[in-house]
PDB file of C-alpha atoms in Angstrom:
ATOM      1  CA  UNK A  54      96.803 106.446 106.398  1.00 44.00           C
ATOM      2  CA  UNK A  55      99.846 108.437 107.457  1.00 43.00           C
ATOM      3  CA  UNK A  56     100.962 111.104 105.012  1.00 44.00           C
ATOM      4  CA  UNK A  57     104.109 113.091 104.472  1.00 47.00           C
ATOM      5  CA  UNK A  58     104.760 116.697 105.410  1.00 46.00           C
ATOM      6  CA  UNK A  59     102.511 118.594 103.010  1.00 49.00           C
ATOM      7  CA  UNK A  60     102.722 122.360 103.455  1.00 53.00           C
ATOM      8  CA  UNK A  61      99.420 123.938 102.500  1.00 63.00           C
ATOM      9  CA  UNK A  62      97.374 120.745 102.987  1.00 75.00           C
ATOM     10  CA  UNK A  63      95.520 120.085 106.214  1.00 82.00           C
ATOM     11  CA  UNK A  64      95.250 116.558 107.574  1.00 83.00           C
ATOM     12  CA  UNK A  65      91.580 116.554 106.500  1.00 88.00           C
ATOM     13  CA  UNK A  66      92.540 117.544 102.940  1.00 86.00           C
ATOM     14  CA  UNK A  67      95.186 114.809 102.865  1.00 83.00           C
ATOM     15  CA  UNK A  68      92.563 112.276 103.968  1.00 83.00           C
ATOM     16  CA  UNK A  69      90.282 113.369 101.123  1.00 87.00           C
ATOM     17  CA  UNK A  70      93.105 112.958  98.587  1.00 84.00           C
ATOM     18  CA  UNK A  71      93.872 109.483  99.970  1.00 82.00           C
ATOM     19  CA  UNK A  72      90.270 108.388  99.307  1.00 81.00           C
ATOM     20  CA  UNK A  73      90.755 108.548  95.533  1.00 83.00           C
ATOM     21  CA  UNK A  74      90.287 105.019  94.196  1.00 81.00           C
ATOM     22  CA  UNK A  75      90.812 105.571  90.494  1.00 83.00           C
ATOM     23  CA  UNK A  76      88.495 105.004  87.561  1.00 87.00           C
ATOM     24  CA  UNK A  77      88.451 101.195  87.840  1.00 84.00           C
ATOM     25  CA  UNK A  78      84.924 100.972  89.224  1.00 86.00           C
ATOM     26  CA  UNK A  79      83.490 103.559  86.849  1.00 89.00           C
ATOM     27  CA  UNK A  80      83.842 101.991  83.398  1.00 91.00           C
ATOM     28  CA  UNK A  81      80.123 102.637  82.747  1.00 94.00           C
ATOM     29  CA  UNK A  82      80.721 106.405  82.935  1.00 94.00           C
ATOM     30  CA  UNK A  83      82.931 106.161  79.842  1.00 95.00           C
ATOM     31  CA  UNK A  84      80.365 104.257  77.753  1.00 94.00           C
ATOM     32  CA  UNK A  85      78.491 106.760  75.586  1.00 93.00           C
ATOM     33  CA  UNK A  86      75.789 104.186  74.823  1.00 95.00           C
ATOM     34  CA  UNK A  87      74.986 103.460  78.489  1.00 95.00           C
ATOM     35  CA  UNK A  88      71.859 105.525  79.128  1.00 96.00           C
ATOM     36  CA  UNK A  89      71.941 104.916  82.903  1.00 96.00           C
ATOM     37  CA  UNK A  90      75.292 106.698  83.042  1.00 96.00           C
ATOM     38  CA  UNK A  91      74.561 109.389  80.406  1.00 96.00           C
ATOM     39  CA  UNK A  92      74.818 112.289  82.874  1.00 96.00           C
ATOM     40  CA  UNK A  93      78.177 111.076  84.240  1.00 95.00           C
ATOM     41  CA  UNK A  94      79.467 110.487  80.714  1.00 95.00           C
ATOM     42  CA  UNK A  95      78.519 114.049  79.705  1.00 96.00           C
ATOM     43  CA  UNK A  96      80.058 115.483  82.863  1.00 95.00           C
ATOM     44  CA  UNK A  97      83.374 113.660  82.298  1.00 94.00           C
ATOM     45  CA  UNK A  98      83.513 114.771  78.654  1.00 95.00           C
ATOM     46  CA  UNK A  99      82.952 118.364  79.770  1.00 95.00           C
ATOM     47  CA  UNK A 100      85.435 118.320  82.658  1.00 94.00           C
ATOM     48  CA  UNK A 101      88.383 116.430  81.149  1.00 92.00           C
ATOM     49  CA  UNK A 102      90.377 117.462  78.119  1.00 91.00           C
ATOM     50  CA  UNK A 103      90.796 114.790  75.446  1.00 92.00           C
ATOM     51  CA  UNK A 104      94.135 113.499  76.768  1.00 89.00           C
ATOM     52  CA  UNK A 105      92.975 113.301  80.394  1.00 88.00           C
ATOM     53  CA  UNK A 106      89.704 111.692  79.310  1.00 91.00           C
ATOM     54  CA  UNK A 107      91.563 109.015  77.345  1.00 91.00           C
ATOM     55  CA  UNK A 108      93.962 108.346  80.248  1.00 86.00           C
ATOM     56  CA  UNK A 109      91.017 107.970  82.618  1.00 88.00           C
ATOM     57  CA  UNK A 110      89.048 105.750  80.223  1.00 91.00           C
ATOM     58  CA  UNK A 111      92.048 103.505  79.582  1.00 86.00           C
ATOM     59  CA  UNK A 112      92.711 103.129  83.307  1.00 85.00           C
ATOM     60  CA  UNK A 113      89.232 101.676  83.994  1.00 86.00           C
ATOM     61  CA  UNK A 114      90.650  98.219  83.211  1.00 80.00           C
ATOM     62  CA  UNK A 115      93.537  98.500  85.650  1.00 77.00           C
ATOM     63  CA  UNK A 116      92.796 100.997  88.437  1.00 79.00           C
ATOM     64  CA  UNK A 117      91.424  98.744  91.181  1.00 75.00           C
ATOM     65  CA  UNK A 118      93.171  99.668  94.397  1.00 79.00           C
ATOM     66  CA  UNK A 119      94.022  97.226  97.147  1.00 85.00           C
ATOM     67  CA  UNK A 120      92.131  97.191 100.447  1.00 86.00           C
ATOM     68  CA  UNK A 121      93.617  98.044 103.823  1.00 89.00           C
ATOM     69  CA  UNK A 122      93.135  94.464 105.049  1.00 93.00           C
ATOM     70  CA  UNK A 123      95.105  92.934 102.171  1.00 93.00           C
ATOM     71  CA  UNK A 124      97.908  95.468 102.547  1.00 94.00           C
ATOM     72  CA  UNK A 125      98.286  95.439 106.329  1.00 93.00           C
ATOM     73  CA  UNK A 126      97.137  91.960 107.351  1.00 94.00           C
ATOM     74  CA  UNK A 127      98.436  90.211 104.241  1.00 95.00           C
ATOM     75  CA  UNK A 128     101.395  91.821 102.503  1.00 95.00           C
ATOM     76  CA  UNK A 129     103.071  93.597 105.410  1.00 96.00           C
ATOM     77  CA  UNK A 130     102.368  90.779 107.857  1.00 96.00           C
ATOM     78  CA  UNK A 131     104.089  88.411 105.410  1.00 96.00           C
ATOM     79  CA  UNK A 132     107.069  90.747 104.927  1.00 96.00           C
ATOM     80  CA  UNK A 133     107.456  91.037 108.694  1.00 96.00           C
ATOM     81  CA  UNK A 134     107.248  87.233 108.999  1.00 97.00           C
ATOM     82  CA  UNK A 135     110.074  86.951 106.433  1.00 95.00           C
ATOM     83  CA  UNK A 136     112.212  89.295 108.540  1.00 95.00           C
ATOM     84  CA  UNK A 137     111.844  92.498 106.507  1.00 95.00           C
ATOM     85  CA  UNK A 138     112.397  95.567 108.688  1.00 95.00           C
ATOM     86  CA  UNK A 139     113.012  98.220 106.029  1.00 95.00           C
ATOM     87  CA  UNK A 140     114.918  98.984 102.860  1.00 96.00           C
ATOM     88  CA  UNK A 141     114.466 100.072  99.262  1.00 97.00           C
ATOM     89  CA  UNK A 142     110.997  99.232  97.989  1.00 96.00           C
ATOM     90  CA  UNK A 143     109.505  99.162  94.505  1.00 97.00           C
ATOM     91  CA  UNK A 144     105.824  99.425  93.744  1.00 96.00           C
ATOM     92  CA  UNK A 145     105.317  98.941  90.028  1.00 95.00           C
ATOM     93  CA  UNK A 146     101.716 100.185  89.920  1.00 93.00           C
ATOM     94  CA  UNK A 147     101.513 102.577  92.845  1.00 92.00           C
ATOM     95  CA  UNK A 148      98.133 104.257  92.416  1.00 90.00           C
ATOM     96  CA  UNK A 149      97.915 106.948  95.102  1.00 90.00           C
ATOM     97  CA  UNK A 150     100.386 105.166  97.365  1.00 91.00           C
ATOM     98  CA  UNK A 151      98.218 102.968  99.583  1.00 91.00           C
ATOM     99  CA  UNK A 152     101.082 100.513 100.122  1.00 93.00           C
ATOM    100  CA  UNK A 153     103.245 103.346 101.425  1.00 91.00           C
ATOM    101  CA  UNK A 154     100.523 104.979 103.508  1.00 91.00           C
ATOM    102  CA  UNK A 155      99.539 101.706 105.165  1.00 92.00           C
ATOM    103  CA  UNK A 156     103.074 100.488 105.800  1.00 94.00           C
ATOM    104  CA  UNK A 157     103.763  99.888 109.512  1.00 95.00           C
ATOM    105  CA  UNK A 158     105.501 102.918 111.006  1.00 94.00           C
ATOM    106  CA  UNK A 159     108.610 101.017 112.089  1.00 94.00           C
ATOM    107  CA  UNK A 160     109.146  99.721 108.533  1.00 94.00           C
ATOM    108  CA  UNK A 161     108.387 103.111 106.964  1.00 92.00           C
ATOM    109  CA  UNK A 162     111.048 104.969 108.956  1.00 92.00           C
ATOM    110  CA  UNK A 163     113.668 102.526 107.645  1.00 94.00           C
ATOM    111  CA  UNK A 164     112.446 102.466 104.021  1.00 95.00           C
ATOM    112  CA  UNK A 165     112.583 104.402 100.768  1.00 95.00           C
ATOM    113  CA  UNK A 166     109.844 103.855  98.177  1.00 94.00           C
ATOM    114  CA  UNK A 167     110.018 104.105  94.414  1.00 96.00           C
ATOM    115  CA  UNK A 168     106.470 104.093  93.032  1.00 96.00           C
ATOM    116  CA  UNK A 169     105.640 103.849  89.349  1.00 96.00           C
ATOM    117  CA  UNK A 170     102.185 104.901  88.142  1.00 94.00           C
ATOM    118  CA  UNK A 171     100.947 105.933  84.724  1.00 91.00           C
ATOM    119  CA  UNK A 172      97.528 107.422  85.564  1.00 89.00           C
ATOM    120  CA  UNK A 173      98.125 111.196  85.933  1.00 88.00           C
ATOM    121  CA  UNK A 174      95.547 111.955  88.637  1.00 88.00           C
ATOM    122  CA  UNK A 175      96.821 109.132  90.865  1.00 90.00           C
ATOM    123  CA  UNK A 176     100.421 110.279  90.302  1.00 92.00           C
ATOM    124  CA  UNK A 177      99.531 113.851  91.266  1.00 91.00           C
ATOM    125  CA  UNK A 178      97.830 112.692  94.454  1.00 91.00           C
ATOM    126  CA  UNK A 179     100.705 110.356  95.389  1.00 93.00           C
ATOM    127  CA  UNK A 180     103.216 113.177  94.884  1.00 93.00           C
ATOM    128  CA  UNK A 181     101.158 115.412  97.167  1.00 90.00           C
ATOM    129  CA  UNK A 182     100.707 112.750  99.834  1.00 91.00           C
ATOM    130  CA  UNK A 183     104.308 111.488  99.790  1.00 91.00           C
ATOM    131  CA  UNK A 184     106.602 114.258  98.543  1.00 91.00           C
ATOM    132  CA  UNK A 185     109.607 112.673 100.273  1.00 91.00           C
ATOM    133  CA  UNK A 186     109.272 109.465  98.195  1.00 94.00           C
ATOM    134  CA  UNK A 187     110.263 108.778  94.592  1.00 95.00           C
ATOM    135  CA  UNK A 188     106.936 108.861  92.715  1.00 96.00           C
ATOM    136  CA  UNK A 189     107.481 108.361  88.979  1.00 96.00           C
ATOM    137  CA  UNK A 190     104.847 109.173  86.366  1.00 95.00           C
ATOM    138  CA  UNK A 191     105.573 106.496  83.794  1.00 95.00           C
ATOM    139  CA  UNK A 192     104.213 103.360  82.181  1.00 94.00           C
ATOM    140  CA  UNK A 193     106.032 100.425  83.823  1.00 96.00           C
ATOM    141  CA  UNK A 194     107.006  99.092  80.379  1.00 96.00           C
ATOM    142  CA  UNK A 195     109.326 102.117  80.028  1.00 97.00           C
ATOM    143  CA  UNK A 196     110.786 101.983  83.553  1.00 97.00           C
ATOM    144  CA  UNK A 197     114.444 100.942  83.393  1.00 94.00           C
ATOM    145  CA  UNK A 198     115.154 100.479  87.082  1.00 90.00           C
ATOM    146  CA  UNK A 199     118.266  98.635  88.177  1.00 87.00           C
ATOM    147  CA  UNK A 200     118.473  94.850  88.427  1.00 86.00           C
ATOM    148  CA  UNK A 201     119.087  93.672  91.980  1.00 87.00           C
ATOM    149  CA  UNK A 202     118.532  97.128  93.472  1.00 95.00           C
ATOM    150  CA  UNK A 203     115.323  96.789  95.522  1.00 97.00           C
ATOM    151  CA  UNK A 204     114.890  94.858  98.758  1.00 96.00           C
ATOM    152  CA  UNK A 205     111.149  94.232  98.457  1.00 96.00           C
ATOM    153  CA  UNK A 206     108.272  94.954  96.107  1.00 96.00           C
ATOM    154  CA  UNK A 207     104.940  95.162  97.915  1.00 95.00           C
ATOM    155  CA  UNK A 208     102.063  95.842  95.583  1.00 92.00           C
ATOM    156  CA  UNK A 209      99.189  94.559  93.540  1.00 90.00           C
ATOM    157  CA  UNK A 210      99.890  94.679  89.808  1.00 91.00           C
ATOM    158  CA  UNK A 211      97.174  95.061  87.210  1.00 89.00           C
ATOM    159  CA  UNK A 212      95.738  91.829  85.812  1.00 88.00           C
ATOM    160  CA  UNK A 213      94.746  91.422  82.164  1.00 87.00           C
ATOM    161  CA  UNK A 214      95.359  89.120  79.218  1.00 90.00           C
ATOM    162  CA  UNK A 215      97.041  91.813  77.123  1.00 90.00           C
ATOM    163  CA  UNK A 216     100.492  90.754  75.873  1.00 95.00           C
ATOM    164  CA  UNK A 217     103.096  93.364  76.773  1.00 96.00           C
ATOM    165  CA  UNK A 218     106.049  94.878  74.945  1.00 96.00           C
ATOM    166  CA  UNK A 219     108.830  95.992  77.249  1.00 97.00           C
ATOM    167  CA  UNK A 220     110.276  99.343  76.202  1.00 96.00           C
ATOM    168  CA  UNK A 221     113.103  99.390  78.748  1.00 95.00           C
ATOM    169  CA  UNK A 222     115.409  96.868  77.064  1.00 93.00           C
ATOM    170  CA  UNK A 223     114.167  93.605  78.563  1.00 93.00           C
ATOM    171  CA  UNK A 224     113.142  91.941  75.310  1.00 93.00           C
ATOM    172  CA  UNK A 225     112.788  88.513  76.932  1.00 94.00           C
ATOM    173  CA  UNK A 226     109.668  89.851  78.699  1.00 95.00           C
ATOM    174  CA  UNK A 227     107.892  90.700  75.438  1.00 96.00           C
ATOM    175  CA  UNK A 228     104.654  88.837  74.855  1.00 97.00           C
ATOM    176  CA  UNK A 229     103.952  88.092  78.524  1.00 97.00           C
ATOM    177  CA  UNK A 230     100.441  88.744  79.789  1.00 96.00           C
ATOM    178  CA  UNK A 231     100.135  91.989  81.733  1.00 94.00           C
ATOM    179  CA  UNK A 232     100.233  90.524  85.255  1.00 94.00           C
ATOM    180  CA  UNK A 233     102.993  88.013  84.421  1.00 96.00           C
ATOM    181  CA  UNK A 234     104.996  90.847  82.885  1.00 97.00           C
ATOM    182  CA  UNK A 235     104.681  92.945  86.067  1.00 96.00           C
ATOM    183  CA  UNK A 236     105.719  90.000  88.255  1.00 96.00           C
ATOM    184  CA  UNK A 237     108.706  89.013  86.092  1.00 96.00           C
ATOM    185  CA  UNK A 238     110.063  92.521  85.589  1.00 97.00           C
ATOM    186  CA  UNK A 239     109.690  93.327  89.283  1.00 96.00           C
ATOM    187  CA  UNK A 240     111.503  90.144  90.312  1.00 95.00           C
ATOM    188  CA  UNK A 241     114.410  91.144  88.035  1.00 94.00           C
ATOM    189  CA  UNK A 242     114.807  94.309  90.075  1.00 96.00           C
ATOM    190  CA  UNK A 243     114.885  92.577  93.483  1.00 96.00           C
ATOM    191  CA  UNK A 244     118.093  91.936  95.354  1.00 94.00           C
ATOM    192  CA  UNK A 245     118.915  88.264  95.985  1.00 90.00           C
ATOM    193  CA  UNK A 246     117.281  86.923  99.127  1.00 83.00           C
TER     194      UNK A 246
END
């Protein structure tokens, strides 16, 4: 992963930050009745204040980050095949910025990312790794964006059967399942072609 210019952070420290994979694989640590995870549950309750704990617990359903192979060999290979060489990019559920960090260098130099992420720890890491990019700490349902503004939207949205309520003014999206909502709203913000 290539990271931005981060004064005060060594390359090794940046690599450690980039390893953060979110709470998605740790749902058991938030279950007070799971005796096998009792020590982890107690540690999280002691380390996180109530708001941070609730953010982390809520994100266990959605924070499953995309692998290097999918990003590089799948998404970016497809974008290159379609003729994409750079532009304005939107990632609606950015995590720590894996899609930016794994973007081919030639595309990255000709691109500007806007990443939306609601989980505070992931947002903090992404802002440290990519200070030159537009990392927004916000729930995507509130993000207004601009229709037809972005050239591409690489990413992997969260999947769930929760119906969504858009809070940015796109009422026609209300009631869509989480993943369908992310796809539809993102497509609205893409430039034609």
